[in-house]
mmCIF file of C-alpha atoms in Angstrom:
data_model
loop_
_atom_site.group_PDB
_atom_site.id
_atom_site.type_symbol
_atom_site.label_atom_id
_atom_site.label_comp_id
_atom_site.label_asym_id
_atom_site.label_seq_id
_atom_site.Cartn_x
_atom_site.Cartn_y
_atom_site.Cartn_z
ATOM 1 C CA UNK R 1 -15.536 37.382 22.708
ATOM 2 C CA UNK R 2 -16.237 40.368 20.504
ATOM 3 C CA UNK R 3 -19.967 39.937 20.631
ATOM 4 C CA UNK R 4 -22.631 37.226 20.742
ATOM 5 C CA UNK R 5 -23.730 37.559 17.105
ATOM 6 C CA UNK R 6 -20.826 36.215 15.024
ATOM 7 C CA UNK R 7 -21.247 35.296 11.386
ATOM 8 C CA UNK R 8 -20.738 31.587 12.061
ATOM 9 C CA UNK R 9 -20.670 29.274 15.060
ATOM 10 C CA UNK R 10 -19.032 25.910 14.418
ATOM 11 C CA UNK R 11 -19.889 23.160 16.882
ATOM 12 C CA UNK R 12 -16.768 20.997 17.043
ATOM 13 C CA UNK R 13 -13.166 22.055 16.538
ATOM 14 C CA UNK R 14 -11.731 18.774 15.337
ATOM 15 C CA UNK R 15 -10.329 18.318 11.847
ATOM 16 C CA UNK R 16 -13.477 19.320 9.947
ATOM 17 C CA UNK R 17 -14.410 22.181 12.271
ATOM 18 C CA UNK R 18 -10.875 23.489 12.676
ATOM 19 C CA UNK R 19 -10.205 23.413 8.946
ATOM 20 C CA UNK R 20 -13.460 25.200 8.122
ATOM 21 C CA UNK R 21 -12.939 27.733 10.911
ATOM 22 C CA UNK R 22 -9.498 28.534 9.503
ATOM 23 C CA UNK R 23 -10.715 28.938 5.933
ATOM 24 C CA UNK R 24 -13.688 31.122 6.911
ATOM 25 C CA UNK R 25 -11.663 33.312 9.282
ATOM 26 C CA UNK R 26 -9.095 33.882 6.548
ATOM 27 C CA UNK R 27 -11.953 34.974 4.293
ATOM 28 C CA UNK R 28 -13.061 37.631 6.773
ATOM 29 C CA UNK R 29 -15.908 35.828 8.558
ATOM 30 C CA UNK R 30 -16.265 36.239 12.293
ATOM 31 C CA UNK R 31 -16.148 32.657 13.543
ATOM 32 C CA UNK R 32 -16.582 31.003 16.940
ATOM 33 C CA UNK R 33 -15.686 27.345 17.410
ATOM 34 C CA UNK R 34 -17.052 25.376 20.363
ATOM 35 C CA UNK R 35 -15.054 22.281 21.331
ATOM 36 C CA UNK R 36 -15.881 19.895 24.171
ATOM 37 C CA UNK R 37 -12.360 18.575 24.625
ATOM 38 C CA UNK R 38 -9.592 20.508 26.333
ATOM 39 C CA UNK R 39 -7.113 18.177 24.643
ATOM 40 C CA UNK R 40 -7.741 15.844 21.735
ATOM 41 C CA UNK R 41 -7.749 12.109 22.621
ATOM 42 C CA UNK R 42 -6.572 9.223 20.450
ATOM 43 C CA UNK R 43 -9.802 8.085 18.811
ATOM 44 C CA UNK R 44 -8.080 5.332 16.808
ATOM 45 C CA UNK R 45 -9.145 6.770 13.488
ATOM 46 C CA UNK R 46 -8.710 9.790 11.259
ATOM 47 C CA UNK R 47 -4.991 9.353 10.546
ATOM 48 C CA UNK R 48 -4.938 8.334 6.878
ATOM 49 C CA UNK R 49 -5.848 10.761 4.115
ATOM 50 C CA UNK R 50 -6.375 9.330 0.632
ATOM 51 C CA UNK R 51 -4.652 11.076 -2.296
ATOM 52 C CA UNK R 52 -7.878 12.842 -3.307
ATOM 53 C CA UNK R 53 -8.089 14.264 0.221
ATOM 54 C CA UNK R 54 -4.561 15.627 -0.133
ATOM 55 C CA UNK R 55 -5.802 17.459 -3.231
ATOM 56 C CA UNK R 56 -8.589 18.980 -1.120
ATOM 57 C CA UNK R 57 -6.016 20.080 1.465
ATOM 58 C CA UNK R 58 -3.993 21.779 -1.257
ATOM 59 C CA UNK R 59 -7.052 23.583 -2.626
ATOM 60 C CA UNK R 60 -7.832 24.844 0.873
ATOM 61 C CA UNK R 61 -4.210 25.993 1.343
ATOM 62 C CA UNK R 62 -3.917 23.773 4.401
ATOM 63 C CA UNK R 63 -1.393 21.234 3.141
ATOM 64 C CA UNK R 64 1.802 23.079 4.000
ATOM 65 C CA UNK R 65 1.123 23.375 7.767
ATOM 66 C CA UNK R 66 0.722 19.588 7.987
ATOM 67 C CA UNK R 67 3.913 19.033 6.022
ATOM 68 C CA UNK R 68 5.753 21.362 8.386
ATOM 69 C CA UNK R 69 4.331 19.431 11.351
ATOM 70 C CA UNK R 70 5.930 16.204 10.129
ATOM 71 C CA UNK R 71 3.156 14.537 8.161
ATOM 72 C CA UNK R 72 4.356 11.460 6.287
ATOM 73 C CA UNK R 73 3.396 10.688 2.708
ATOM 74 C CA UNK R 74 2.986 7.047 1.790
ATOM 75 C CA UNK R 75 3.993 6.745 -1.840
ATOM 76 C CA UNK R 76 3.311 3.051 -2.314
ATOM 77 C CA UNK R 77 0.672 0.616 -1.152
ATOM 78 C CA UNK R 78 1.694 -3.048 -1.045
ATOM 79 C CA UNK R 79 -1.162 -5.590 -1.113
ATOM 80 C CA UNK R 80 0.453 -8.384 0.901
ATOM 81 C CA UNK R 81 -1.937 -11.330 0.716
ATOM 82 C CA UNK R 82 -2.066 -15.052 1.398
ATOM 83 C CA UNK R 83 -2.820 -15.661 -2.300
ATOM 84 C CA UNK R 84 0.716 -14.845 -3.463
ATOM 85 C CA UNK R 85 4.299 -14.595 -2.233
ATOM 86 C CA UNK R 86 5.604 -11.340 -0.707
ATOM 87 C CA UNK R 87 7.794 -10.658 -3.750
ATOM 88 C CA UNK R 88 4.757 -10.819 -6.025
ATOM 89 C CA UNK R 89 2.833 -8.489 -3.701
ATOM 90 C CA UNK R 90 5.699 -6.013 -3.874
ATOM 91 C CA UNK R 91 5.648 -6.233 -7.668
ATOM 92 C CA UNK R 92 1.938 -5.315 -7.530
ATOM 93 C CA UNK R 93 2.489 -2.178 -5.406
ATOM 94 C CA UNK R 94 0.310 0.842 -6.229
ATOM 95 C CA UNK R 95 2.146 4.090 -6.911
ATOM 96 C CA UNK R 96 0.083 6.507 -4.814
ATOM 97 C CA UNK R 97 1.913 9.556 -6.181
ATOM 98 C CA UNK R 98 0.133 9.074 -9.518
ATOM 99 C CA UNK R 99 -3.333 9.367 -7.983
ATOM 100 C CA UNK R 100 -3.452 13.178 -7.884
ATOM 101 C CA UNK R 101 -1.782 16.188 -9.422
ATOM 102 C CA UNK R 102 0.149 17.131 -6.271
ATOM 103 C CA UNK R 103 2.121 13.876 -6.490
ATOM 104 C CA UNK R 104 2.667 13.456 -2.735
ATOM 105 C CA UNK R 105 0.743 10.216 -2.262
ATOM 106 C CA UNK R 106 -1.456 9.575 0.788
ATOM 107 C CA UNK R 107 -0.950 11.523 4.014
ATOM 108 C CA UNK R 108 -0.446 10.037 7.482
ATOM 109 C CA UNK R 109 -0.454 12.125 10.659
ATOM 110 C CA UNK R 110 -1.820 11.498 14.148
ATOM 111 C CA UNK R 111 -5.420 12.591 14.648
ATOM 112 C CA UNK R 112 -4.791 14.563 17.886
ATOM 113 C CA UNK R 113 -1.871 16.395 16.266
ATOM 114 C CA UNK R 114 -3.934 17.328 13.199
ATOM 115 C CA UNK R 115 -6.782 18.600 15.383
ATOM 116 C CA UNK R 116 -4.340 20.749 17.358
ATOM 117 C CA UNK R 117 -2.789 22.179 14.194
ATOM 118 C CA UNK R 118 -6.140 23.195 12.728
ATOM 119 C CA UNK R 119 -7.386 24.647 16.035
ATOM 120 C CA UNK R 120 -4.220 26.748 16.272
ATOM 121 C CA UNK R 121 -4.537 27.830 12.638
ATOM 122 C CA UNK R 122 -8.138 28.848 13.241
ATOM 123 C CA UNK R 123 -7.047 30.948 16.230
ATOM 124 C CA UNK R 124 -4.178 32.656 14.422
ATOM 125 C CA UNK R 125 -6.507 33.316 11.477
ATOM 126 C CA UNK R 126 -8.843 35.266 13.761
ATOM 127 C CA UNK R 127 -11.417 32.724 14.909
ATOM 128 C CA UNK R 128 -12.339 32.294 18.579
ATOM 129 C CA UNK R 129 -11.806 28.686 19.719
ATOM 130 C CA UNK R 130 -13.453 27.818 23.043
ATOM 131 C CA UNK R 131 -12.172 24.488 24.347
ATOM 132 C CA UNK R 132 -13.792 22.656 27.236
ATOM 133 C CA UNK R 133 -17.263 23.862 26.260
ATOM 134 C CA UNK R 134 -20.220 21.929 27.686
ATOM 135 C CA UNK R 135 -24.013 21.750 27.515
ATOM 136 C CA UNK R 136 -24.057 22.800 23.854
ATOM 137 C CA UNK R 137 -27.559 23.212 22.466
ATOM 138 C CA UNK R 138 -28.588 24.296 18.977
ATOM 139 C CA UNK R 139 -31.932 25.720 17.850
ATOM 140 C CA UNK R 140 -32.491 26.152 14.116
ATOM 141 C CA UNK R 141 -34.143 29.113 12.448
ATOM 142 C CA UNK R 142 -33.505 32.127 10.250
ATOM 143 C CA UNK R 143 -31.379 33.362 13.145
ATOM 144 C CA UNK R 144 -30.304 30.145 14.906
ATOM 145 C CA UNK R 145 -29.380 30.037 18.581
ATOM 146 C CA UNK R 146 -26.473 28.217 20.210
ATOM 147 C CA UNK R 147 -26.193 28.045 23.986
ATOM 148 C CA UNK R 148 -23.363 26.509 26.002
ATOM 149 C CA UNK R 149 -21.314 26.716 29.183
ATOM 150 C CA UNK R 150 -17.663 27.770 29.090
ATOM 151 C CA UNK R 151 -15.423 28.467 32.074
ATOM 152 C CA UNK R 152 -18.466 28.308 34.343
ATOM 153 C CA UNK R 153 -20.365 30.985 32.382
ATOM 154 C CA UNK R 154 -23.508 30.486 30.323
ATOM 155 C CA UNK R 155 -23.122 31.816 26.788
ATOM 156 C CA UNK R 156 -25.609 32.342 24.004
ATOM 157 C CA UNK R 157 -24.856 33.041 20.354
ATOM 158 C CA UNK R 158 -27.173 34.158 17.589
ATOM 159 C CA UNK R 159 -25.080 33.689 14.459
ATOM 160 C CA UNK R 160 -26.163 33.856 10.846
ATOM 161 C CA UNK R 161 -25.232 30.198 10.467
ATOM 162 C CA UNK R 162 -24.464 27.217 12.683
ATOM 163 C CA UNK R 163 -22.216 24.485 11.309
ATOM 164 C CA UNK R 164 -22.310 21.097 13.013
ATOM 165 C CA UNK R 165 -18.865 19.487 12.837
ATOM 166 C CA UNK R 166 -18.970 17.472 16.045
ATOM 167 C CA UNK R 167 -18.413 13.973 14.742
ATOM 168 C CA UNK R 168 -20.248 10.691 14.559
ATOM 169 C CA UNK R 169 -22.135 11.235 17.806
ATOM 170 C CA UNK R 170 -23.027 14.815 16.943
ATOM 171 C CA UNK R 171 -25.090 16.554 19.610
ATOM 172 C CA UNK R 172 -26.026 19.263 17.104
ATOM 173 C CA UNK R 173 -27.501 16.606 14.834
ATOM 174 C CA UNK R 174 -29.404 15.025 17.737
ATOM 175 C CA UNK R 175 -30.664 18.439 18.934
ATOM 176 C CA UNK R 176 -32.157 19.128 15.547
ATOM 177 C CA UNK R 177 -33.679 15.708 14.902
ATOM 178 C CA UNK R 178 -31.932 14.837 11.646
ATOM 179 C CA UNK R 179 -32.826 11.382 10.360
ATOM 180 C CA UNK R 180 -29.736 9.206 9.997
ATOM 181 C CA UNK R 181 -29.828 6.308 7.552
ATOM 182 C CA UNK R 182 -27.590 3.329 8.265
ATOM 183 C CA UNK R 183 -26.581 0.062 6.677
ATOM 184 C CA UNK R 184 -26.498 -3.137 8.671
ATOM 185 C CA UNK R 185 -23.136 -3.471 10.484
ATOM 186 C CA UNK R 186 -20.841 -5.683 8.418
ATOM 187 C CA UNK R 187 -17.841 -6.473 10.643
ATOM 188 C CA UNK R 188 -15.500 -4.932 13.225
ATOM 189 C CA UNK R 189 -12.419 -2.783 12.683
ATOM 190 C CA UNK R 190 -9.962 -2.120 15.489
ATOM 191 C CA UNK R 191 -6.775 -0.093 15.634
ATOM 192 C CA UNK R 192 -3.831 0.677 17.881
ATOM 193 C CA UNK R 193 -0.683 2.813 17.860
ATOM 194 C CA UNK R 194 2.635 1.036 18.481
ATOM 195 C CA UNK R 195 6.249 2.132 18.736
ATOM 196 C CA UNK R 196 9.554 0.411 18.121
ATOM 197 C CA UNK R 197 9.368 -0.505 14.417
ATOM 198 C CA UNK R 198 12.204 1.544 12.868
ATOM 199 C CA UNK R 199 12.630 -0.955 10.021
ATOM 200 C CA UNK R 200 9.225 -0.125 8.523
ATOM 201 C CA UNK R 201 9.719 2.043 5.405
ATOM 202 C CA UNK R 202 8.184 5.437 6.131
ATOM 203 C CA UNK R 203 6.814 5.756 2.587
ATOM 204 C CA UNK R 204 4.980 2.404 2.607
ATOM 205 C CA UNK R 205 1.470 1.440 3.658
ATOM 206 C CA UNK R 206 0.031 -2.063 3.579
ATOM 207 C CA UNK R 207 -3.472 -3.450 3.103
ATOM 208 C CA UNK R 208 -3.785 -7.238 3.060
ATOM 209 C CA UNK R 209 -5.649 -10.414 3.986
ATOM 210 C CA UNK R 210 -4.609 -13.687 5.603
ATOM 211 C CA UNK R 211 -6.763 -16.408 7.101
ATOM 212 C CA UNK R 212 -9.688 -14.620 8.846
ATOM 213 C CA UNK R 213 -7.912 -11.292 9.288
ATOM 214 C CA UNK R 214 -7.899 -8.183 7.080
ATOM 215 C CA UNK R 215 -4.971 -6.002 8.157
ATOM 216 C CA UNK R 216 -3.816 -2.458 7.457
ATOM 217 C CA UNK R 217 -0.599 -0.711 8.501
ATOM 218 C CA UNK R 218 0.144 3.008 8.199
ATOM 219 C CA UNK R 219 3.389 4.671 9.361
ATOM 220 C CA UNK R 220 3.501 7.590 11.750
ATOM 221 C CA UNK R 221 6.524 9.676 12.745
ATOM 222 C CA UNK R 222 9.793 8.202 14.071
ATOM 223 C CA UNK R 223 9.332 4.459 14.678
ATOM 224 C CA UNK R 224 5.541 4.535 15.121
ATOM 225 C CA UNK R 225 2.922 2.501 13.239
ATOM 226 C CA UNK R 226 -0.847 2.521 13.304
ATOM 227 C CA UNK R 227 -2.107 -1.063 13.096
ATOM 228 C CA UNK R 228 -5.647 -1.937 12.062
ATOM 229 C CA UNK R 229 -7.427 -5.270 11.899
ATOM 230 C CA UNK R 230 -10.843 -6.079 10.431
ATOM 231 C CA UNK R 231 -12.637 -9.254 11.490
ATOM 232 C CA UNK R 232 -16.083 -10.809 11.722
ATOM 233 C CA UNK R 233 -18.395 -10.383 14.699
ATOM 234 C CA UNK R 234 -18.059 -14.146 15.197
ATOM 235 C CA UNK R 235 -14.332 -13.596 15.913
ATOM 236 C CA UNK R 236 -14.898 -10.787 18.413
ATOM 237 C CA UNK R 237 -13.648 -12.808 21.390
ATOM 238 C CA UNK R 238 -10.292 -13.253 19.647
ATOM 239 C CA UNK R 239 -9.640 -9.532 20.202
ATOM 240 C CA UNK R 240 -11.538 -8.920 23.437
ATOM 241 C CA UNK R 241 -10.550 -8.742 27.068
ATOM 242 C CA UNK R 242 -7.954 -6.948 29.213
ATOM 243 C CA UNK R 243 -5.119 -8.351 27.063
ATOM 244 C CA UNK R 244 -6.678 -7.199 23.808
ATOM 245 C CA UNK R 245 -3.645 -5.111 22.820
ATOM 246 C CA UNK R 246 -1.436 -8.204 23.066
ATOM 247 C CA UNK R 247 -4.019 -10.132 21.051
ATOM 248 C CA UNK R 248 -3.791 -7.648 18.174
ATOM 249 C CA UNK R 249 0.009 -7.841 18.217
ATOM 250 C CA UNK R 250 -0.277 -11.640 18.179
ATOM 251 C CA UNK R 251 -2.546 -11.490 15.111
ATOM 252 C CA UNK R 252 0.200 -9.611 13.254
ATOM 253 C CA UNK R 253 2.876 -12.016 14.582
ATOM 254 C CA UNK R 254 1.013 -14.905 12.916
ATOM 255 C CA UNK R 255 0.988 -13.338 9.439
ATOM 256 C CA UNK R 256 3.159 -15.321 7.033
ATOM 257 C CA UNK R 257 2.535 -13.054 4.028
ATOM 258 C CA UNK R 258 3.838 -9.890 5.749
ATOM 259 C CA UNK R 259 7.662 -9.652 5.809
ATOM 260 C CA UNK R 260 7.563 -7.199 8.739
ATOM 261 C CA UNK R 261 5.426 -9.416 10.988
ATOM 262 C CA UNK R 262 8.263 -10.175 13.417
ATOM 263 C CA UNK R 263 9.228 -6.499 13.658
ATOM 264 C CA UNK R 264 5.636 -5.625 14.552
ATOM 265 C CA UNK R 265 5.547 -8.523 17.036
ATOM 266 C CA UNK R 266 8.426 -6.849 18.908
ATOM 267 C CA UNK R 267 6.696 -3.454 19.039
ATOM 268 C CA UNK R 268 5.197 -1.791 22.119
ATOM 269 C CA UNK R 269 1.594 -0.531 22.249
ATOM 270 C CA UNK R 270 1.403 3.142 23.253
ATOM 271 C CA UNK R 271 -2.295 3.775 22.773
ATOM 272 C CA UNK R 272 -5.632 2.062 23.311
ATOM 273 C CA UNK R 273 -6.961 -0.718 21.103
ATOM 274 C CA UNK R 274 -10.512 0.292 20.216
ATOM 275 C CA UNK R 275 -12.762 -1.411 17.696
ATOM 276 C CA UNK R 276 -15.882 -0.182 15.906
ATOM 277 C CA UNK R 277 -18.553 -1.745 13.731
ATOM 278 C CA UNK R 278 -18.141 -1.083 10.032
ATOM 279 C CA UNK R 279 -21.118 0.369 8.179
ATOM 280 C CA UNK R 280 -22.255 3.524 6.410
ATOM 281 C CA UNK R 281 -24.373 6.284 7.983
ATOM 282 C CA UNK R 282 -25.783 9.086 5.887
ATOM 283 C CA UNK R 283 -28.300 11.936 5.945
ATOM 284 C CA UNK R 284 -30.286 12.703 2.808
ATOM 285 C CA UNK R 285 -30.150 16.450 3.458
ATOM 286 C CA UNK R 286 -27.671 17.637 6.141
ATOM 287 C CA UNK R 287 -29.188 21.140 6.282
ATOM 288 C CA UNK R 288 -32.082 22.844 8.022
ATOM 289 C CA UNK R 289 -32.878 26.563 8.522
ATOM 290 C CA UNK R 290 -29.727 28.273 9.715
ATOM 291 C CA UNK R 291 -27.755 25.016 10.075
ATOM 292 C CA UNK R 292 -25.521 22.830 7.923
ATOM 293 C CA UNK R 293 -23.697 19.659 8.974
ATOM 294 C CA UNK R 294 -20.275 18.606 7.695
ATOM 295 C CA UNK R 295 -17.854 15.730 8.196
ATOM 296 C CA UNK R 296 -18.953 12.744 10.260
ATOM 297 C CA UNK R 297 -21.806 14.783 11.731
ATOM 298 C CA UNK R 298 -23.398 14.695 8.270
ATOM 299 C CA UNK R 299 -22.874 10.940 7.976
ATOM 300 C CA UNK R 300 -19.796 8.771 7.552
ATOM 301 C CA UNK R 301 -18.609 6.140 5.125
ATOM 302 C CA UNK R 302 -17.710 2.610 6.233
ATOM 303 C CA UNK R 303 -14.156 3.162 7.578
ATOM 304 C CA UNK R 304 -12.846 0.057 5.829
ATOM 305 C CA UNK R 305 -11.727 2.287 2.937
ATOM 306 C CA UNK R 306 -10.459 5.174 5.076
ATOM 307 C CA UNK R 307 -12.372 8.045 3.471
ATOM 308 C CA UNK R 308 -13.346 10.072 6.554
ATOM 309 C CA UNK R 309 -10.752 12.852 6.321
ATOM 310 C CA UNK R 310 -11.087 13.242 2.559
ATOM 311 C CA UNK R 311 -14.874 13.469 2.862
ATOM 312 C CA UNK R 312 -14.594 16.085 5.604
ATOM 313 C CA UNK R 313 -12.179 18.258 3.634
ATOM 314 C CA UNK R 314 -14.367 18.136 0.518
ATOM 315 C CA UNK R 315 -17.255 19.268 2.760
ATOM 316 C CA UNK R 316 -15.098 22.119 4.079
ATOM 317 C CA UNK R 317 -14.198 23.284 0.589
ATOM 318 C CA UNK R 318 -17.740 23.177 -0.797
ATOM 319 C CA UNK R 319 -19.351 24.885 2.199
ATOM 320 C CA UNK R 320 -16.664 27.572 2.398
ATOM 321 C CA UNK R 321 -16.964 28.293 -1.328
ATOM 322 C CA UNK R 322 -20.741 28.637 -1.072
ATOM 323 C CA UNK R 323 -20.418 30.993 1.888
ATOM 324 C CA UNK R 324 -17.698 33.047 0.188
ATOM 325 C CA UNK R 325 -19.724 33.437 -3.010
ATOM 326 C CA UNK R 326 -22.850 34.413 -1.068
ATOM 327 C CA UNK R 327 -20.937 36.992 0.950
ATOM 328 C CA UNK R 328 -19.417 38.536 -2.182
ATOM 329 C CA UNK R 329 -22.835 38.714 -3.838
ATOM 330 C CA UNK R 330 -24.622 40.033 -0.741
ATOM 331 C CA UNK R 331 -27.158 37.204 -0.655
ATOM 332 C CA UNK R 332 -28.110 34.248 1.502
ATOM 333 C CA UNK R 333 -26.102 31.071 0.866
ATOM 334 C CA UNK R 334 -27.694 28.253 -1.147
ATOM 335 C CA UNK R 335 -26.402 24.892 0.056
ATOM 336 C CA UNK R 336 -28.251 22.779 -2.509
ATOM 337 C CA UNK R 337 -25.106 22.139 -4.607
ATOM 338 C CA UNK R 338 -23.356 20.840 -1.482
ATOM 339 C CA UNK R 339 -26.306 18.614 -0.551
ATOM 340 C CA UNK R 340 -26.541 17.134 -4.048
ATOM 341 C CA UNK R 341 -22.802 16.604 -4.505
ATOM 342 C CA UNK R 342 -22.416 15.036 -1.080
ATOM 343 C CA UNK R 343 -25.333 12.653 -1.584
ATOM 344 C CA UNK R 344 -23.848 11.299 -4.809
ATOM 345 C CA UNK R 345 -20.329 11.225 -3.370
ATOM 346 C CA UNK R 346 -21.460 9.210 -0.338
ATOM 347 C CA UNK R 347 -23.558 6.881 -2.516
ATOM 348 C CA UNK R 348 -20.549 6.055 -4.682
ATOM 349 C CA UNK R 349 -18.273 5.550 -1.687
ATOM 350 C CA UNK R 350 -20.920 3.382 -0.014
ATOM 351 C CA UNK R 351 -20.906 1.090 -3.052
ATOM 352 C CA UNK R 352 -17.108 1.085 -3.104
ATOM 353 C CA UNK R 353 -16.942 0.071 0.565
ATOM 354 C CA UNK R 354 -19.418 -2.744 -0.031
ATOM 355 C CA UNK R 355 -17.271 -4.159 -2.834
ATOM 356 C CA UNK R 356 -14.107 -3.838 -0.735
ATOM 357 C CA UNK R 357 -15.808 -5.659 2.146
ATOM 358 C CA UNK R 358 -16.770 -8.487 -0.202
ATOM 359 C CA UNK R 359 -13.175 -8.735 -1.406
ATOM 360 C CA UNK R 360 -11.259 -8.300 1.844
ATOM 361 C CA UNK R 361 -13.514 -9.363 4.701
ATOM 362 C CA UNK R 362 -14.943 -12.550 3.285
ATOM 363 C CA UNK R 363 -12.642 -15.456 4.036
ATOM 364 C CA UNK R 364 -12.012 -18.997 2.826
ATOM 365 C CA UNK R 365 -11.114 -20.632 -0.474
ATOM 366 C CA UNK R 366 -13.912 -19.077 -2.520
ATOM 367 C CA UNK R 367 -12.973 -15.609 -1.231
ATOM 368 C CA UNK R 368 -9.301 -16.177 -2.077
ATOM 369 C CA UNK R 369 -10.198 -17.191 -5.624
ATOM 370 C CA UNK R 370 -12.431 -14.131 -5.945
ATOM 371 C CA UNK R 371 -9.650 -11.763 -4.842
ATOM 372 C CA UNK R 372 -7.286 -13.310 -7.366
ATOM 373 C CA UNK R 373 -9.816 -12.995 -10.210
ATOM 374 C CA UNK R 374 -10.710 -9.406 -9.400
ATOM 375 C CA UNK R 375 -7.069 -8.412 -9.044
ATOM 376 C CA UNK R 376 -6.323 -9.687 -12.539
ATOM 377 C CA UNK R 377 -9.405 -7.998 -13.993
ATOM 378 C CA UNK R 378 -8.606 -4.623 -12.448
ATOM 379 C CA UNK R 379 -4.970 -4.897 -13.558
ATOM 380 C CA UNK R 380 -6.226 -5.588 -17.091
ATOM 381 C CA UNK R 381 -8.288 -2.384 -17.031
ATOM 382 C CA UNK R 382 -11.763 -3.738 -16.325
ATOM 383 C CA UNK R 383 -14.113 -1.050 -14.999
ATOM 384 C CA UNK R 384 -14.551 -1.126 -11.210
ATOM 385 C CA UNK R 385 -15.499 1.258 -8.388
ATOM 386 C CA UNK R 386 -12.328 0.427 -6.406
ATOM 387 C CA UNK R 387 -10.166 3.388 -7.573
ATOM 388 C CA UNK R 388 -12.762 5.796 -6.122
ATOM 389 C CA UNK R 389 -11.175 5.488 -2.683
ATOM 390 C CA UNK R 390 -7.854 6.799 -4.013
ATOM 391 C CA UNK R 391 -8.612 9.203 -6.845
ATOM 392 C CA UNK R 392 -12.023 10.421 -5.649
ATOM 393 C CA UNK R 393 -15.479 9.066 -6.535
ATOM 394 C CA UNK R 394 -16.304 11.827 -9.017
ATOM 395 C CA UNK R 395 -13.369 10.910 -11.272
ATOM 396 C CA UNK R 396 -14.917 7.597 -12.292
ATOM 397 C CA UNK R 397 -17.796 7.268 -14.779
ATOM 398 C CA UNK R 398 -21.236 6.560 -13.333
ATOM 399 C CA UNK R 399 -21.098 3.116 -14.954
ATOM 400 C CA UNK R 400 -18.411 2.049 -12.478
ATOM 401 C CA UNK R 401 -21.009 1.967 -9.707
ATOM 402 C CA UNK R 402 -23.795 0.126 -11.539
ATOM 403 C CA UNK R 403 -24.903 -3.300 -10.218
ATOM 404 C CA UNK R 404 -24.121 -4.953 -13.549
ATOM 405 C CA UNK R 405 -20.567 -3.558 -13.493
ATOM 406 C CA UNK R 406 -19.970 -4.972 -10.032
ATOM 407 C CA UNK R 407 -21.580 -8.287 -10.915
ATOM 408 C CA UNK R 408 -19.266 -8.624 -13.904
ATOM 409 C CA UNK R 409 -16.265 -7.693 -11.754
ATOM 410 C CA UNK R 410 -16.999 -10.316 -9.085
ATOM 411 C CA UNK R 411 -18.345 -13.061 -11.362
ATOM 412 C CA UNK R 412 -16.778 -16.515 -11.131
#
């Protein structure tokens, strides 16, 4: 450690913290990152990056390292569904390469691997990354204080700025008493990594519905797939118990609309099956004196639309730009543009997730008819918030998120 008064201390060296630490260190800031984990566990999330998030990666000059590490790009999304035959679903495939200027599509890479890459980049860029750090405490103020224990020693930092990037259960956020707003939990989403599916096209992702099961499949390297299932709380026992991994595999085995169901049924689980409740959490203002929160620490979108990584990288870009401009001008940073942009971004994505939940996690005949109607309307060009999850919420007009627009979209 060079000294105990760095420019920035980042609490959390996961994807958001590691990316921001890299960008700031490259810009000449003295940065210390504090990470609880010695190695990054499989958290069963954070492995799909929407096309608009890939654009953020490119703007941050962080895309190439992930490509070199073997990231896959899904170029087509096939909406396999009980309401039409597989051939029709394939004819309705979305071309994900057309969603952003880079033309790569969506990005898929394991969460632990991405965390490791960004932590290593931060280190080689000049940041200090302290893994296995415990008892982290943050005090706000014009000169905030961060205390922790690392390698048995008590450390104290007095940086110019503390950035909380320590995830959904952020201790920095709890320390500082931020008020977290939350929607009522809507349903459960569980995921698991499996191996042994070499027949799955590496450029294809799938999001579909059959019976009382909303399923998602994203490829990883070699013959790996990440499987996700979304289901009602009333169906929780279907996926509970010591054999829960086998139960998820069985749910995919039963799918008649998915041509690769038998291939998945023959796969082998190689990670845990964890499930989480689906709802939005947000903070009206994720800043206080000397502190700013980013990524999930600042509030997360309902994971049903997979926006977590894209949100985090937009946060990284906006905060790093504000800090860079303030440093160049010799003044204190003003985070109001970040606060305002993030609030509107999260509001739009919250609405988008609510519509997607209505379409994909409501089951039965009425729900099937609704999905069919909405699919035709969107294909015909009717205004809807749905593209926000692929192209970015700011690229749609404000009218797309109005109640009357959504009512017209869903109307019978």
